[in-house]
């Protein structure tokens, strides 16, 4: 990756919360990508996530240096459980994956939007 | 000027009849401007939208989307809803719910409403980007009829040229020429994001915005006074307007009338979490008086932002009140400059701004001939007693058709859901009226409704009016029972008959 954006990868809700705690008060612009977990070949069980992943990677290459992205992997059984913590959490209220949010704001991109470079860039570059 | 239709907006080299940066530049990203920009882009035009909010004297500011989303319809309807929930919570107990009556949490309401608005601000930006509309968060002013200069919040400038322009700057609230007004008072631009509980509040003005704000504040348990110079809701049906005032008074809103403010002085400054203490001096019925309030909200009218775009540079003609005269195609006196929304001499309503913006874009870039119809636009005032109307007021009908030709059918009604309520002074205000032209087969030229869900009811009946429904069509319609809207299908008492309109049992 050309740029020095910080990219943290976690699995599941507890690890996600811990990562947010760790970075949210830093001077970094904190984002989270909620996405489907990967199999042994590095492919996600979620087709839309596979489409978004390379686009987000590309956008991160030119993202501002103060960017920090947490990728939170969610496995299929967890996601299919309608009562999972990601859906239930008042702060996140996740309704689809992939979803890319700017933590602490109302700015988010969902599903197909995450696969559009210009939209991902707008989210990452917005002040 | 002839320009070639371009079916595909991704086509690399659109054939253009000009060398400007854009086909269309829209000044103002509110209801009308956004609708126009997106529609134009959909038909292949290269479009830019400028939207920039000048902060209020109290430094309130907001995001993309204009008045309606940020400081108008949306937060207003949500706060009205908050207030109605308080009322329904009382009813709920009569229906057997055991609720403990909690006080209202202003901060929680404002927080949730503002989060909704911020999410929408963002969605609009995504939408514009997605539809290939360029958006600049910059304030635009004219240099010449094809050029604007724009400035962002850091003072950086840019120059943009375009073939055509659509003016959609909307308006902002007026302040009176009263000492202290700009320093200490607020307007509808501030109330919906107010960081502190407003405390004892004075709403100045008889506009629908003043009465709506007073209505929801009072409904949230806030000590509320309305100061009015003369009549309520000028331009609306007089009969209905007075009933709204009467009902609000029964709800506990105090009215100072006839009354004008003279001065506002600060007794105690506001902090981040607490309202100030303000002494308001006023003249009521010729007598000088004063009182202490925490919040003073002026809602004495709005002014279009026409004079702020350097209109002289393009020789734009506009009225002293800022309204811009246009042709039926929304063309101003400058041949490549159009105007829509609140800038026009037409009802200041979001759906009308959207309609005029969309249809204009379709005419400009999709060969459409359809014009916006500014007649028979339904509207609703969200006061505690909601008021919906479409068509003419009684006075306007009499002026247009002559007293002898105007037949008024009217009645009181009791919404079924309210029958559990104990007898109270709030009863008897729900009212409906059809104004008909006897010289034209009793065609319905005005419909007025006071009661719950006024917007839901009036919107549907609007279709009847634009299709030219007569009183006998309303009689032919079978109502839905038990609802409030059915009242319009069974009206048989005319004002002329002098018969009582007190509610009969069903
Ligand atoms: C308190 C309140 C309640 C309301 N309730 C209702 C309701 O219930 N129903 C209803 O239908 N209507 C309601 N309205 C009216 C409705 O909000 C307006 O009719 C509507 O927003 C008008 O849209 P517009 O596009 O003309 O302008 P606006 O929505 O006002 O948008 C204009 C935008 O242009 C920006 N701008 C101005 N000048 C420039 C410039 N030079 N450069 C860049 N940007 C500029 C402004 O900052 C603003 O963002 C309400 C209004 C208020 C104030």
XYZ file of C-alpha atoms and ligand atoms in Angstrom:
686
model
C 0.000 0.000 0.000
C 1.493 3.249 -1.123
C 0.110 5.403 1.600
C 0.503 5.009 5.333
C -3.114 4.622 6.302
C -3.632 2.441 9.330
C -5.573 -0.715 8.612
C -6.702 -2.908 11.514
C -8.440 -6.225 10.906
C -10.659 -7.820 13.526
C -13.199 -10.632 13.709
C -16.497 -10.467 15.552
C -18.221 -7.887 17.691
C -16.062 -7.951 20.813
C -12.859 -7.429 18.903
C -14.533 -4.687 16.914
C -15.549 -2.799 20.056
C -12.053 -3.131 21.447
C -10.526 -1.716 18.252
C -12.904 1.242 18.229
C -12.067 1.964 21.869
C -8.403 1.891 21.017
C -8.514 4.307 18.094
C -11.529 6.522 18.509
C -9.890 9.284 20.518
C -6.726 9.400 18.459
C -6.211 12.134 15.898
C -6.989 9.610 13.165
C -10.131 9.723 11.028
C -11.668 6.436 12.006
C -13.667 4.291 9.581
C -15.046 0.797 9.842
C -15.736 -1.617 7.035
C -18.211 -4.305 8.053
C -17.698 -7.182 5.711
C -18.087 -10.945 5.348
C -15.323 -13.145 6.785
C -12.824 -14.726 4.396
C -12.292 -18.374 3.554
C -8.915 -20.062 3.143
C -8.570 -18.584 -0.366
C -9.126 -15.068 0.896
C -12.618 -14.894 -0.594
C -15.618 -13.768 1.376
C -18.847 -15.754 1.620
C -20.594 -12.492 0.733
C -20.515 -11.720 -3.018
C -21.098 -7.967 -2.621
C -18.142 -7.829 -0.218
C -15.889 -9.413 -2.811
C -16.904 -6.718 -5.261
C -16.311 -3.900 -2.767
C -12.996 -5.104 -1.354
C -10.705 -4.193 -4.262
C -12.440 -0.831 -4.677
C -11.941 0.042 -1.035
C -8.318 -1.116 -1.209
C -7.795 1.157 -4.183
C -9.415 4.117 -2.445
C -7.216 3.551 0.602
C -4.140 3.877 -1.578
C -4.889 7.536 -2.064
C -6.642 8.224 1.248
C -5.410 11.010 3.528
C -2.620 9.952 5.875
C -4.679 10.423 8.996
C -7.019 7.630 7.909
C -7.549 4.559 10.065
C -9.782 1.741 8.864
C -10.999 -1.117 10.987
C -12.156 -4.043 8.901
C -14.609 -6.041 10.970
C -15.121 -9.525 9.559
C -18.471 -11.113 10.226
C -18.994 -14.835 9.614
C -22.052 -16.120 7.823
C -23.906 -17.770 10.755
C -23.477 -14.611 12.828
C -24.753 -12.392 10.017
C -27.758 -14.621 9.292
C -28.769 -14.357 12.955
C -31.197 -11.437 12.868
C -30.419 -10.711 16.518
C -26.663 -10.388 16.129
C -24.875 -7.578 17.959
C -23.990 -5.667 14.816
C -27.631 -5.378 13.871
C -28.805 -4.720 17.425
C -26.226 -2.144 18.481
C -27.793 1.317 18.715
C -24.548 2.852 17.511
C -24.110 0.701 14.430
C -27.567 -0.530 13.422
C -26.062 -2.530 10.620
C -28.606 -3.610 8.033
C -26.385 -4.807 5.234
C -22.831 -5.824 4.388
C -20.598 -4.514 3.129
C -21.088 -1.249 4.999
C -18.410 1.396 5.350
C -18.962 4.011 8.065
C -17.115 7.014 9.358
C -17.142 6.277 13.073
C -18.982 8.829 15.181
C -20.849 10.362 12.236
C -23.967 9.563 10.245
C -21.896 9.029 7.098
C -22.098 5.540 5.657
C -22.020 3.627 2.401
C -23.933 0.402 2.006
C -23.732 -2.588 -0.328
C -23.256 -1.520 -3.956
C -22.191 1.972 -2.868
C -19.030 0.434 -1.363
C -18.067 -0.801 -4.813
C -18.119 2.690 -6.346
C -14.714 4.278 -6.153
C -15.941 7.869 -6.306
C -18.315 7.321 -3.366
C -15.678 5.578 -1.240
C -13.210 8.356 -2.007
C -15.783 10.986 -1.067
C -16.350 9.304 2.299
C -12.633 8.937 3.040
C -11.714 12.452 1.978
C -14.624 14.297 3.565
C -13.839 16.633 6.433
C -30.052 28.108 -28.467
C -30.201 24.655 -29.967
C -28.422 21.900 -28.145
C -28.066 18.268 -29.027
C -29.757 15.693 -26.813
C -27.243 13.337 -25.306
C -28.800 10.053 -24.280
C -25.880 8.688 -22.297
C -24.344 10.876 -19.617
C -21.211 8.741 -19.598
C -20.586 9.494 -23.236
C -17.058 10.918 -23.214
C -17.516 13.861 -25.514
C -20.968 15.248 -25.235
C -21.738 17.350 -28.220
C -22.399 20.815 -26.936
C -23.468 24.043 -28.514
C -21.329 26.027 -26.102
C -17.901 26.155 -24.469
C -18.995 26.706 -20.895
C -17.852 24.476 -18.008
C -21.387 23.243 -17.444
C -24.697 23.046 -19.245
C -26.509 24.028 -16.075
C -25.482 25.697 -12.829
C -27.974 25.622 -9.966
C -27.660 28.208 -7.202
C -29.003 26.579 -4.024
C -29.126 22.922 -3.023
C -32.526 22.855 -1.378
C -35.746 21.128 -2.342
C -36.071 22.810 -5.724
C -32.419 23.078 -6.730
C -31.576 19.449 -5.986
C -34.643 18.139 -7.783
C -33.798 20.246 -10.819
C -30.106 19.310 -10.830
C -30.720 15.567 -10.559
C -33.399 15.596 -13.224
C -31.214 17.598 -15.606
C -28.272 15.229 -15.060
C -30.535 12.269 -15.703
C -31.190 13.641 -19.180
C -27.511 14.074 -19.947
C -26.821 17.632 -18.879
C -23.563 18.443 -17.148
C -24.714 20.044 -13.919
C -23.187 21.832 -10.944
C -25.009 22.738 -7.720
C -23.781 25.382 -5.315
C -25.073 25.194 -1.783
C -23.775 27.180 1.135
C -25.471 28.148 4.382
C -24.565 31.505 5.902
C -24.632 30.934 9.691
C -27.339 32.634 11.740
C -26.428 35.488 14.107
C -26.188 32.758 16.794
C -23.799 30.815 14.487
C -26.190 27.970 13.766
C -25.410 26.288 10.488
C -26.286 23.046 8.704
C -25.589 20.703 5.822
C -26.728 20.129 2.262
C -30.430 19.909 1.504
C -31.872 23.353 2.122
C -34.544 24.693 4.406
C -37.009 21.826 4.345
C -34.659 19.097 5.539
C -32.529 21.125 7.921
C -34.606 23.906 9.413
C -38.096 23.494 7.999
C -40.647 20.828 7.229
C -38.726 17.846 8.574
C -37.567 18.934 12.042
C -40.831 20.863 12.395
C -42.979 17.807 11.679
C -40.842 15.700 14.015
C -41.186 18.167 16.878
C -44.896 18.451 16.178
C -45.036 14.671 16.383
C -43.147 14.756 19.683
C -45.764 17.108 21.011
C -48.702 15.048 19.686
C -47.202 11.955 21.368
C -47.548 13.764 24.675
C -51.229 14.250 23.945
C -51.694 10.652 22.821
C -49.965 9.419 25.972
C -52.838 11.011 27.901
C -55.378 9.251 25.682
C -53.453 5.998 26.010
C -54.159 5.925 29.736
C -57.869 6.173 29.006
C -57.412 3.160 26.757
C -55.945 1.214 29.657
C -52.221 1.742 29.283
C -50.506 2.311 32.590
C -47.987 4.989 31.745
C -46.170 7.101 34.220
C -46.077 10.569 32.857
C -42.461 11.503 32.385
C -41.242 14.961 31.622
C -39.944 15.665 28.150
C -36.217 15.418 27.386
C -35.375 18.240 24.949
C -31.780 17.131 24.390
C -32.739 13.578 23.479
C -35.349 14.789 20.997
C -32.972 17.281 19.381
C -30.175 14.693 19.269
C -32.271 12.106 17.483
C -33.732 14.610 15.043
C -30.316 16.064 14.225
C -28.867 12.583 13.670
C -31.607 11.884 11.174
C -30.887 15.150 9.390
C -27.132 14.514 9.267
C -27.734 11.068 7.797
C -29.921 12.677 5.122
C -27.319 15.407 4.408
C -24.866 12.634 3.671
C -27.322 10.604 1.573
C -27.925 13.623 -0.626
C -24.201 13.969 -1.240
C -23.956 10.291 -2.140
C -26.937 10.676 -4.428
C -25.457 13.691 -6.234
C -22.118 11.951 -6.701
C -23.900 8.849 -7.905
C -25.898 10.848 -10.436
C -22.844 12.752 -11.680
C -23.958 16.122 -10.376
C -21.018 18.259 -9.284
C -21.572 19.785 -5.845
C -19.670 22.738 -4.444
C -20.226 23.716 -0.830
C -19.658 27.338 -1.831
C -21.579 30.592 -1.968
C -22.153 31.722 -5.557
C -22.596 35.215 -6.957
C -22.934 36.372 -10.546
C -20.105 37.912 -12.535
C -21.988 37.974 -15.826
C -24.908 36.050 -17.278
C -22.763 32.982 -17.934
C -20.320 33.226 -15.027
C -20.489 32.869 -11.271
C -17.809 33.293 -8.681
C -18.055 31.078 -5.621
C -16.409 31.139 -2.199
C -16.048 28.325 0.345
C -15.937 28.639 4.125
C -12.187 29.134 4.077
C -12.485 31.998 1.614
C -11.090 30.099 -1.389
C -12.641 31.268 -4.660
C -13.555 29.590 -7.909
C -15.079 30.774 -11.174
C -17.546 28.629 -13.059
C -19.260 29.211 -16.379
C -22.504 27.659 -17.532
C -24.904 27.838 -20.426
C -27.999 28.112 -18.241
C -28.668 28.971 -14.601
C -31.422 27.993 -12.218
C -31.868 30.210 -9.191
C -33.051 28.199 -6.193
C -31.629 30.101 -3.231
C -34.791 29.980 -1.144
C -35.190 32.453 1.689
C -34.220 33.135 5.269
C -36.196 34.452 8.263
C -36.526 38.207 8.758
C -35.416 39.976 11.904
C -37.362 43.026 13.026
C -35.747 46.391 13.453
C -35.842 46.043 17.235
C -32.793 46.621 19.467
C -31.366 43.320 20.699
C -33.213 41.162 18.159
C -30.127 39.992 16.245
C -28.079 39.675 19.439
C -30.425 37.672 21.604
C -33.382 36.366 19.640
C -33.543 33.237 17.523
C -35.561 32.137 14.503
C -36.717 28.843 13.036
C -33.124 28.545 11.761
C -31.947 27.971 15.357
C -34.791 26.322 17.266
C -34.509 22.809 15.821
C -30.898 22.358 16.919
C -31.003 24.461 20.087
C -28.329 23.131 22.465
C -30.294 24.026 25.575
C -33.894 23.672 26.692
C -35.637 26.826 25.417
C -37.324 27.599 28.734
C -40.081 30.182 28.808
C -40.544 31.130 25.176
C -42.000 34.039 23.257
C -42.879 33.443 19.597
C -43.295 36.713 17.739
C -45.463 36.699 14.616
C -48.737 35.316 13.333
C -47.196 33.260 10.546
C -47.789 29.535 10.350
C -44.185 29.053 11.430
C -44.752 31.068 14.597
C -47.932 29.194 15.472
C -46.442 25.795 14.669
C -43.397 26.467 16.853
C -45.541 27.795 19.686
C -47.805 24.780 19.313
C -45.141 22.127 19.627
C -43.210 23.962 22.341
C -46.360 24.242 24.426
C -47.122 20.590 23.741
C -43.674 19.668 25.079
C -44.610 21.319 28.364
C -42.868 24.639 27.719
C -44.370 27.918 28.928
C -45.201 29.554 25.587
C -46.517 32.963 24.542
C -47.346 34.213 21.047
C -47.099 37.914 20.249
C -49.274 39.001 17.349
C -49.743 42.420 15.772
C -53.098 41.772 14.110
C -54.668 38.754 12.414
C -53.469 35.162 12.587
C -52.263 33.311 9.487
C -52.822 36.060 6.950
C -53.819 34.567 3.598
C -55.333 31.419 5.084
C -59.070 30.982 5.682
C -59.994 33.453 8.434
C -62.600 31.289 10.065
C -60.195 28.348 10.355
C -57.295 30.537 11.473
C -59.238 31.930 14.416
C -60.254 28.410 15.442
C -56.568 27.412 15.469
C -55.803 30.350 17.761
C -58.735 29.511 20.012
C -57.673 25.903 20.290
C -54.079 26.834 21.074
C -55.308 29.132 23.805
C -57.324 26.254 25.282
C -54.126 24.172 25.184
C -52.394 26.758 27.334
C -50.598 28.972 24.812
C -50.791 32.622 25.878
C -51.494 35.306 23.279
C -50.415 38.952 23.438
C -52.589 40.705 20.876
C -52.500 43.272 19.400
C -48.908 43.636 20.453
C -45.482 44.573 19.044
C -41.988 44.180 20.561
C -39.856 47.282 21.205
C -36.624 46.052 22.724
C -34.834 42.933 23.922
C -32.270 43.195 26.704
C -30.111 40.514 28.179
C -30.529 39.958 31.899
C -28.419 36.818 31.986
C -26.252 35.458 29.167
C -26.844 32.036 27.648
C -24.338 29.259 28.286
C -23.736 26.111 26.243
C -26.309 24.281 28.319
C -28.692 26.959 29.517
C -30.932 29.532 27.880
C -30.406 33.229 28.549
C -32.758 35.445 30.512
C -34.136 38.197 28.326
C -36.282 41.187 29.137
C -38.688 41.941 26.308
C -40.343 45.364 26.230
C -43.502 45.603 24.153
C -46.546 47.698 23.403
C -49.812 45.886 23.957
C -53.009 47.704 23.087
C -51.173 51.017 23.335
C -49.708 50.183 26.737
C -45.944 49.798 27.408
C -45.094 46.556 29.200
C -42.246 44.113 29.680
C -41.710 40.518 30.671
C -38.861 38.042 31.100
C -38.397 35.173 28.640
C -35.623 32.645 28.084
C -36.129 32.323 24.366
C -37.503 34.841 21.899
C -38.246 33.382 18.465
C -39.060 35.692 15.569
C -41.253 34.220 12.848
C -42.405 37.400 11.171
C -41.808 36.398 7.579
C -39.041 35.269 5.275
C -37.096 36.967 2.520
C -35.670 35.400 -0.643
C -31.884 35.623 -0.965
C -32.156 37.272 -4.395
C -30.219 40.420 -3.548
C -27.241 38.371 -2.272
C -26.254 36.897 -5.659
C -25.114 40.166 -7.211
C -28.256 40.303 -9.373
C -27.174 43.622 -10.883
C -24.392 41.876 -12.786
C -26.977 40.155 -14.963
C -29.669 42.830 -14.825
C -32.055 40.484 -13.025
C -35.465 42.021 -12.315
C -37.019 41.292 -8.932
C -39.576 42.777 -6.570
C -38.586 44.844 -3.516
C -39.518 41.843 -1.326
C -36.973 39.709 -3.203
C -39.487 37.649 -5.171
C -38.556 37.078 -8.807
C -41.184 37.490 -11.522
C -41.038 34.621 -14.024
C -42.918 33.387 -17.061
C -45.022 30.232 -16.824
C -41.824 28.439 -17.812
C -40.024 29.909 -14.775
C -37.832 32.075 -17.001
C -36.660 35.365 -15.483
C -36.080 38.524 -17.506
C -32.561 37.190 -18.276
C -32.861 34.731 -21.160
C -30.661 31.959 -19.739
C -31.648 32.337 -16.075
C -34.597 30.549 -14.485
C -35.965 30.726 -10.936
C -37.895 28.209 -8.838
C -39.133 27.452 -5.324
C -39.412 30.039 -2.575
C -37.993 32.726 -4.855
C -41.276 32.882 -6.742
C -44.558 34.628 -6.033
C -46.180 31.286 -5.244
C -46.886 29.207 -2.150
C -43.630 28.514 -0.298
C -43.862 24.735 -0.145
C -41.341 21.985 -0.682
C -43.375 19.813 -3.061
C -44.016 22.853 -5.236
C -40.291 23.707 -5.303
C -39.522 20.098 -6.262
C -42.202 20.018 -8.928
C -41.083 23.284 -10.488
C -37.446 22.124 -10.445
C -38.127 18.721 -11.975
C -40.493 19.910 -14.656
C -38.179 22.762 -15.592
C -35.278 20.315 -16.069
C -37.471 18.068 -18.184
C -38.443 20.977 -20.384
C -34.842 22.139 -20.713
C -33.210 18.765 -21.338
C -35.846 16.196 -22.226
C -38.113 17.999 -24.635
C -41.057 18.100 -22.229
C -43.761 20.753 -22.518
C -45.364 20.194 -19.112
C -45.647 23.265 -16.909
C -45.950 23.421 -13.145
C -49.514 23.986 -11.993
C -49.461 26.565 -9.206
C -53.218 26.424 -8.598
C -54.935 24.120 -6.121
C -51.804 23.196 -4.213
C -52.804 21.387 -1.006
C -51.136 22.505 2.198
C -51.233 21.749 5.894
C -50.396 23.809 8.945
C -49.105 21.552 11.715
C -50.468 23.451 14.685
C -51.783 21.404 17.662
C -55.138 21.490 15.878
C -53.889 20.614 12.407
C -55.283 22.556 9.477
C -55.349 21.282 5.913
C -56.617 23.204 2.933
C -56.658 23.152 -0.817
C -58.102 25.803 -3.104
C -59.571 29.125 -2.082
C -60.333 30.550 1.344
C -63.895 31.724 1.906
C -62.893 35.377 1.470
C -60.950 34.668 -1.713
C -63.880 32.696 -3.148
C -66.279 35.536 -2.406
C -63.898 38.032 -3.978
C -63.591 35.856 -7.075
C -67.144 34.581 -7.588
C -69.327 37.045 -5.636
C -71.083 36.364 -2.347
C -74.298 35.216 -4.049
C -72.441 32.469 -5.901
C -70.482 31.053 -3.010
C -72.081 28.187 -1.140
C -70.308 27.052 2.004
C -71.019 23.591 3.390
C -69.590 23.055 6.827
C -69.760 20.861 9.891
C -68.041 19.981 13.128
C -66.863 16.422 13.598
C -65.537 14.190 16.357
C -62.622 11.920 15.457
C -63.573 8.453 16.667
C -60.295 7.934 18.478
C -61.084 10.916 20.687
C -64.435 9.681 22.017
C -62.783 8.283 25.147
C -61.663 11.772 26.128
C -63.472 13.434 28.978
C -65.538 16.488 28.172
C -63.167 19.449 27.866
C -62.833 22.896 26.436
C -60.821 21.379 23.579
C -63.949 19.861 22.115
C -65.805 21.325 19.209
C -62.815 22.623 17.274
C -62.644 19.827 14.706
C -64.250 21.337 11.664
C -64.652 20.813 7.930
C -65.811 23.084 5.158
C -66.379 22.858 1.407
C -66.581 26.070 -0.580
C -68.545 25.719 -3.810
C -69.307 27.903 -6.800
C -73.072 27.885 -7.415
C -72.599 29.472 -10.817
C -70.592 26.428 -11.913
C -72.599 23.409 -10.849
C -71.383 23.759 -7.250
C -67.824 23.046 -8.269
C -65.692 22.750 -5.131
C -63.235 25.646 -5.136
C -61.980 25.322 -1.561
C -61.671 22.513 0.961
C -60.717 23.145 4.582
C -60.205 20.717 7.423
C -59.343 21.181 11.088
C -58.507 18.053 13.036
C -56.067 15.185 13.366
C -54.125 13.910 10.345
C -54.992 16.973 8.301
C -52.104 16.461 5.886
C -53.067 12.868 5.143
C -56.660 13.858 4.463
C -56.110 17.019 2.472
C -53.457 15.580 0.160
C -55.879 13.010 -1.232
C -58.769 15.387 -1.700
C -56.467 17.707 -3.630
C -56.809 15.331 -6.554
C -60.553 15.909 -6.541
C -60.061 19.640 -6.773
C -57.572 19.596 -9.613
C -59.960 17.305 -11.499
C -62.800 19.763 -10.986
C -64.973 17.800 -8.548
C -68.401 19.232 -7.742
C -70.336 18.992 -4.498
C -72.381 16.161 -6.015
C -69.142 14.232 -6.671
C -68.273 14.548 -2.997
C -71.805 13.293 -2.191
C -71.317 10.376 -4.579
C -68.113 9.327 -2.820
C -68.605 6.713 -0.108
C -66.561 7.551 2.955
C -64.405 5.217 4.992
C -65.848 4.582 8.408
C -64.806 5.361 11.073
C -62.399 8.076 9.925
C -62.236 11.840 9.912
C -62.036 12.100 6.131
C -65.563 10.723 5.712
C -66.854 14.038 7.000
C -66.489 15.422 3.458
C -68.842 12.840 1.971
C -71.870 13.680 4.071
C -71.952 17.456 4.312
C -75.417 18.935 4.063
C -75.520 22.089 6.164
C -74.890 25.338 4.317
C -73.779 28.473 6.077
C -76.615 30.259 4.269
C -79.185 28.056 6.046
C -78.006 29.227 9.450
C -78.485 25.692 10.775
C -76.402 24.595 13.781
C -73.298 22.513 13.014
C -72.925 20.858 16.383
C -71.943 17.242 16.050
C -74.711 14.672 15.868
C -74.256 11.131 17.117
C -73.570 8.547 14.461
C -39.989 26.340 9.859
C -40.424 25.964 8.477
C -41.334 24.951 8.296
C -41.731 24.577 7.026
N -42.642 23.581 6.898
C -43.029 23.186 5.671
C -43.944 22.108 5.524
O -44.412 21.525 6.505
N -44.281 21.720 4.268
C -43.773 22.356 3.161
O -44.104 21.951 2.048
N -42.916 23.387 3.276
C -42.541 23.808 4.506
N -41.642 24.850 4.625
C -41.196 25.544 3.400
C -40.094 24.798 2.666
O -39.025 24.540 3.544
C -39.621 25.631 1.479
O -40.723 25.939 0.674
C -38.595 24.907 0.619
O -37.485 24.515 1.368
C -38.157 25.813 -0.539
O -37.186 25.171 -1.310
P -36.177 26.004 -2.193
O -35.480 24.985 -3.029
O -36.863 27.125 -2.853
O -35.145 26.676 -1.179
P -34.378 26.129 0.100
O -34.833 24.792 0.523
O -34.462 27.218 1.112
O -32.871 25.952 -0.386
C -32.062 27.012 -0.782
C -30.616 26.657 -0.498
O -29.753 27.534 -1.227
C -28.688 27.975 -0.415
N -28.199 29.227 -0.976
C -28.816 30.426 -0.980
N -28.092 31.320 -1.664
C -26.990 30.671 -2.122
C -25.870 31.080 -2.909
N -25.774 32.320 -3.385
N -24.910 30.150 -3.164
C -25.002 28.893 -2.706
N -26.061 28.464 -1.961
C -27.045 29.348 -1.674
C -29.340 28.075 0.941
O -28.399 28.095 1.978
C -30.216 26.821 0.952
O -29.476 25.709 1.375
C -41.200 25.233 5.887
C -40.271 26.256 6.057
C -39.871 26.624 7.336
C -38.876 27.718 7.487
